[in-house]
Coordinates of C-alpha atoms in Angstrom, one line a residue:
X207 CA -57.3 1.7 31.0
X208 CA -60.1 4.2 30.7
X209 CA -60.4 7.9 31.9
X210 CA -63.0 6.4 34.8
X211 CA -59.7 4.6 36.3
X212 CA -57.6 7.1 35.9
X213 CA -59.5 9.9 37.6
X214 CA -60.9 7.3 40.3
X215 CA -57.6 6.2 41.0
X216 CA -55.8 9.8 41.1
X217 CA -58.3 10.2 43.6
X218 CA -57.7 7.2 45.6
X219 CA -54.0 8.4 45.8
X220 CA -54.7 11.9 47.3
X221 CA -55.9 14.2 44.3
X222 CA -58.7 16.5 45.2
X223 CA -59.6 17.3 41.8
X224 CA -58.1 15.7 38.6
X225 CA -59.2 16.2 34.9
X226 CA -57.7 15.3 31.5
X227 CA -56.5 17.6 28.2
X228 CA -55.9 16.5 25.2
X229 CA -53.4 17.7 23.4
X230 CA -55.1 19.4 20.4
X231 CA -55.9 21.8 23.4
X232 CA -52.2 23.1 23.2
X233 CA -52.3 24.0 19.6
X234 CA -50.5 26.8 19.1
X235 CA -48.2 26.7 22.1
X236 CA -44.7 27.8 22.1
X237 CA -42.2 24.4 21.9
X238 CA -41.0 26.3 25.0
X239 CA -44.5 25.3 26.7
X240 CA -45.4 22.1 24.4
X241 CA -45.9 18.8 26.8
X242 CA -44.8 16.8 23.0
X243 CA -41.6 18.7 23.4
X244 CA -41.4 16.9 26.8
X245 CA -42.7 13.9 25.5
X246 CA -43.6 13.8 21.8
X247 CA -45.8 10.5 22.4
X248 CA -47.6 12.1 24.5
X249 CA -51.5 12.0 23.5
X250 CA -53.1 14.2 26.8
X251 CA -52.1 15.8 30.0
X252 CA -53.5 14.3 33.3
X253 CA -54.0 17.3 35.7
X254 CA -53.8 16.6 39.2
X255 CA -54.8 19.3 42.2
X256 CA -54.6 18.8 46.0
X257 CA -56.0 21.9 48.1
X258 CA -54.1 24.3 49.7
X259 CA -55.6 23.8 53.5
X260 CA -57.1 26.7 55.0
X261 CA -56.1 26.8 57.9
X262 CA -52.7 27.4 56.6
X263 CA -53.5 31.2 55.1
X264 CA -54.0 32.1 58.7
X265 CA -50.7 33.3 59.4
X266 CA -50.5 35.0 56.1
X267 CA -53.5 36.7 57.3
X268 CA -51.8 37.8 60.7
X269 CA -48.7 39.3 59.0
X270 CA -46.0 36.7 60.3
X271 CA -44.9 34.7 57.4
X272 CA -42.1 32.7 58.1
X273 CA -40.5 29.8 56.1
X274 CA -41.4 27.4 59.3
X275 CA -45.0 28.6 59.1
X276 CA -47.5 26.6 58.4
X277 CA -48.8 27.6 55.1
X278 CA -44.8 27.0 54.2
X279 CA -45.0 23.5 54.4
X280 CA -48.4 22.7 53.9
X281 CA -49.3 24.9 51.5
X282 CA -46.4 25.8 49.6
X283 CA -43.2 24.1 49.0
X284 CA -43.9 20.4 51.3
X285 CA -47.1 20.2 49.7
X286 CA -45.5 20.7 46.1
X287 CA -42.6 18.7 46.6
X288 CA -44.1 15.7 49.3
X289 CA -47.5 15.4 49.1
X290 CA -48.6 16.8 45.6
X291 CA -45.3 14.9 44.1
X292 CA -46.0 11.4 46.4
X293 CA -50.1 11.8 44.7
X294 CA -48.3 12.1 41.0
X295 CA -45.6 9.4 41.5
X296 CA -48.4 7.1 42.3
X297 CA -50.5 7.7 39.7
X298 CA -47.8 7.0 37.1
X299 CA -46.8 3.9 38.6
X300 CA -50.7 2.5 38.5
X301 CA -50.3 4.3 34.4
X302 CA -47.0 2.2 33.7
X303 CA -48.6 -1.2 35.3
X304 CA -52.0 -0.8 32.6
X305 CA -48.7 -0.7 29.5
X306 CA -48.7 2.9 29.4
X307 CA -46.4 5.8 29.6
X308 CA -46.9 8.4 31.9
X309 CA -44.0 11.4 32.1
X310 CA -44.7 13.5 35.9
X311 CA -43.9 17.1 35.8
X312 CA -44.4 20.0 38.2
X313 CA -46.7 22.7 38.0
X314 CA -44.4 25.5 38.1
X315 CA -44.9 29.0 37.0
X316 CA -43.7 29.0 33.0
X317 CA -44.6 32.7 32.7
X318 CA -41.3 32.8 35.5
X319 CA -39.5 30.2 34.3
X320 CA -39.3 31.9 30.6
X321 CA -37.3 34.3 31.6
X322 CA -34.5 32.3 32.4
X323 CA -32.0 30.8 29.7
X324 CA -31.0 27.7 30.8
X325 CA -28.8 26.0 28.1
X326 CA -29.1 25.5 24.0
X327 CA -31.3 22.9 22.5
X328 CA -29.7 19.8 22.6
X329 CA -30.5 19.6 18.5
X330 CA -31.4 22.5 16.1
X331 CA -35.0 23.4 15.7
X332 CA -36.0 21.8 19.0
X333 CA -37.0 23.4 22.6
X334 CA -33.7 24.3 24.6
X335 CA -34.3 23.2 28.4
X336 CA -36.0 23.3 30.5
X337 CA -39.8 23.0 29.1
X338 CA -42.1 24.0 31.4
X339 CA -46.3 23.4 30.5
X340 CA -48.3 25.9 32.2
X341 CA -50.2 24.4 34.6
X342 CA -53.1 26.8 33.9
X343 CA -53.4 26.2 30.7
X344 CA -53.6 22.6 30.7
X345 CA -55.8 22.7 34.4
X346 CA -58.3 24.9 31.7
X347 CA -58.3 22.4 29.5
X348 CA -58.9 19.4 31.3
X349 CA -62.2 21.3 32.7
X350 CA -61.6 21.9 35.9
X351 CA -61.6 25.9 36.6
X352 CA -60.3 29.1 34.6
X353 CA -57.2 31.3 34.8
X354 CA -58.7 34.2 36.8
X355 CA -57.8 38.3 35.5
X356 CA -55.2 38.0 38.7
X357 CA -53.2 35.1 37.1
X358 CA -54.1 32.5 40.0
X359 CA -56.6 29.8 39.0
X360 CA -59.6 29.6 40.2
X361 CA -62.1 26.0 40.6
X362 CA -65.3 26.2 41.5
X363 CA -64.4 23.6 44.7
X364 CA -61.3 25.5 46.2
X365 CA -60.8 29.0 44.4
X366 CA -57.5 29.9 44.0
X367 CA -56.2 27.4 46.8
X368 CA -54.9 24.5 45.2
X369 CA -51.6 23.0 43.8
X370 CA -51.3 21.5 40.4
X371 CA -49.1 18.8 38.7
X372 CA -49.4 16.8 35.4
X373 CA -48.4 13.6 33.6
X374 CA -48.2 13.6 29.7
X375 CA -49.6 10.0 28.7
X376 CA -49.5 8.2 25.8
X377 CA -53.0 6.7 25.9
X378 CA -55.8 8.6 23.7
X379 CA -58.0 8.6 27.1
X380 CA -61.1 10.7 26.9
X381 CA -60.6 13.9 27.4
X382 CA -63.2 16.6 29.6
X383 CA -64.2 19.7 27.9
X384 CA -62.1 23.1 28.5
X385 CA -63.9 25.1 31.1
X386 CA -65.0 28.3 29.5
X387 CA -66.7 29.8 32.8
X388 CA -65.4 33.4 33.7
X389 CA -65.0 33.3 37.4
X390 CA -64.3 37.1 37.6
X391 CA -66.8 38.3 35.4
X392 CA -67.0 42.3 36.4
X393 CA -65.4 41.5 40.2
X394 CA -62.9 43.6 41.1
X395 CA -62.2 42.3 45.0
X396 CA -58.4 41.5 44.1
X397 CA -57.4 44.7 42.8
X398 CA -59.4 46.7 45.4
X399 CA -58.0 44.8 48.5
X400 CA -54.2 44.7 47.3
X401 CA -52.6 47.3 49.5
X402 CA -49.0 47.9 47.7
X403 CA -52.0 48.4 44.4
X404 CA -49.9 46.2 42.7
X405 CA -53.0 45.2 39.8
X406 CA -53.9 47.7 37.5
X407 CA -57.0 47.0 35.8
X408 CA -57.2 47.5 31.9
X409 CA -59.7 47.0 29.5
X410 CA -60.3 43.3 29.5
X411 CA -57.3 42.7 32.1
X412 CA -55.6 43.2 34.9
X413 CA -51.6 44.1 34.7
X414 CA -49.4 42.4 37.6
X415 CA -46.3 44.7 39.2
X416 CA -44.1 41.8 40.5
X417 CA -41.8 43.9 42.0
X418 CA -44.6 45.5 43.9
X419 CA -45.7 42.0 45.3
X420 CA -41.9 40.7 46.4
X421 CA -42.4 43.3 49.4
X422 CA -45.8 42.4 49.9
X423 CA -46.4 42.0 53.7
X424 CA -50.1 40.9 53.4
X425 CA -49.4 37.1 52.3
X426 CA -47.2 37.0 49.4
X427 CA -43.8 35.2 49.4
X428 CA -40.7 35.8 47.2
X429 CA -39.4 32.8 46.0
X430 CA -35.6 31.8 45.2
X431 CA -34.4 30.9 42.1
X432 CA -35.7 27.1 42.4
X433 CA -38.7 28.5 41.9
X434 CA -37.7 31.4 39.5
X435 CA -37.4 34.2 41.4
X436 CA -41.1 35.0 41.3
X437 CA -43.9 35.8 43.9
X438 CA -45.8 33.1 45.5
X439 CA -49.2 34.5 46.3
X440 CA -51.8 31.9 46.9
X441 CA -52.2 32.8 50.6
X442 CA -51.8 36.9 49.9
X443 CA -54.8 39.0 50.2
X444 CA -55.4 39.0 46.5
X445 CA -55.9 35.5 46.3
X446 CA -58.3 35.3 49.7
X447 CA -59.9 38.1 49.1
X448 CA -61.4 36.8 45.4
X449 CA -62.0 33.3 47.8
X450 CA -64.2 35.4 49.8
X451 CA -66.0 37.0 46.7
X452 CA -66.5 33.7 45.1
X453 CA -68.1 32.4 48.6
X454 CA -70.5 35.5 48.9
X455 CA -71.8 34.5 45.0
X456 CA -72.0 31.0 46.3
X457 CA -69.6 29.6 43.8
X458 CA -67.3 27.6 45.6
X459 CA -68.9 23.9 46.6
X460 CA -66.4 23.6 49.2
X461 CA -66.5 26.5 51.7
X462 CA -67.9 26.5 54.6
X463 CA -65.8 29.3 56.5
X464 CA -65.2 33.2 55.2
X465 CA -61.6 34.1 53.8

């Protein structure tokens, strides 16, 4: 097994965009956030993405976000549980018939989930559970796009509309290069468009008022404590509005409508 077969067959089971991180890129990392406190034979994270479709921002965009919508369950929680899960469980199952481990998790917000205590570690001096990788960090280091100054990642084919999950392998597959690109560079579309003004630009970054985005009527959803009480905001104004920036600098390779 090579990292050819693994990406070409990630891609074969429904992965839009798939790259590879090896672990020395989480040096450093809180246990909390360690895939080896997950799996401690782990030797590199397999990142998988499937796009967010967008055709399914459009209601976001009209102001009627409803949890039958579209963008609900194609965008959000049916394509994180059902289609971005079915493309994951695949992949390991092709990993475990080539001898090899291959541990599926979800890409869900650690910054959120950190704030919840969920039990003790089960010995001293280990995480206590849950650990949860951030998917941003490992998506960075497996190439395939940057962590943009309004938290959402960004990839130079989709933007910010994509859906992330990983497997920690035990292979020592190839790994891709961290992408070091800075999407944003001196863009300030988010922060501008954001109505509720909800990013506050710093320095050298931008400060996020949660509370601010859970009444948020231009796109953003509140989630429940499955997801850890945070704000979903892929299809808010924040997120298509730095889409349509990226479009007008000809960045993203596939666009063909404006946001």
């Amino acid at each position: 097994m090579n990292s050819a077969e693994v990406k070409a067959m990630a891609l074969k089971y429904g992965a839009d965009i798939v790259g590879i991180a090896s672990m020395a890129s989480f040096a450093g990392t809180a246990a909390a956030n360690h895939p080896q406190s997950i799996f401690k034979q782990g030797r590199c994270v397999i990142v998988i993405g499937r796009r967010i479709l967008r055709g399914t921002t459009q209601i976001n965009e009209n102001c009627n976000v409803k949890k039958n919508d579209p963008y609900h369950f194609f965008g959000f929680t049916q394509l994180e549980d059902q289609f971005l899960a079915k493309t994951t469980y695949d992949l390991g199952i092709w990993i475990e018939s080539q001898g090899f481990e291959a541990v599926p998790i979800f890409g869900y917000d650690a910054e959120a989930a950190g704030r919840f205590e969920l039990a003790d570690p089960v010995v001293p001096g280990k995480a206590a559970p849950n650990v949860y990788v951030d998917y941003r960090i490992a998506a960075q280091a497996a190439g395939l796009g940057s962590i943009g100054r309004h938290g959402l990642f960004i990839t130079p084919e989709f933007g910010t509309l994509q859906r992330f999950a990983m497997l920690i392998c035990d292979d020592d597959l190839e790994c891709d290069q961290p992408c070091e690109y800075d999407f944003c560079c001196d863009c300030q579309r988010c922060i501008e468009s954001c109505p509720l003004q909800a990013l506050i630009k710093h320095d050298s970054s931008v400060q996020r008022l949660d509370q601010r985005c859970k009444v948020c009527s231009a796109g953003a959803i509140p989630t429940d404590i499955g997801r850890f009480e945070t704000v979903d905001r892929f299809a808010a104004i924040c997120s298509l509005s730095c889409n349509q920036a990226l479009k007008e600098r000809n960045i993203l390779t596939h666009c063909t409508t404006d946001f």
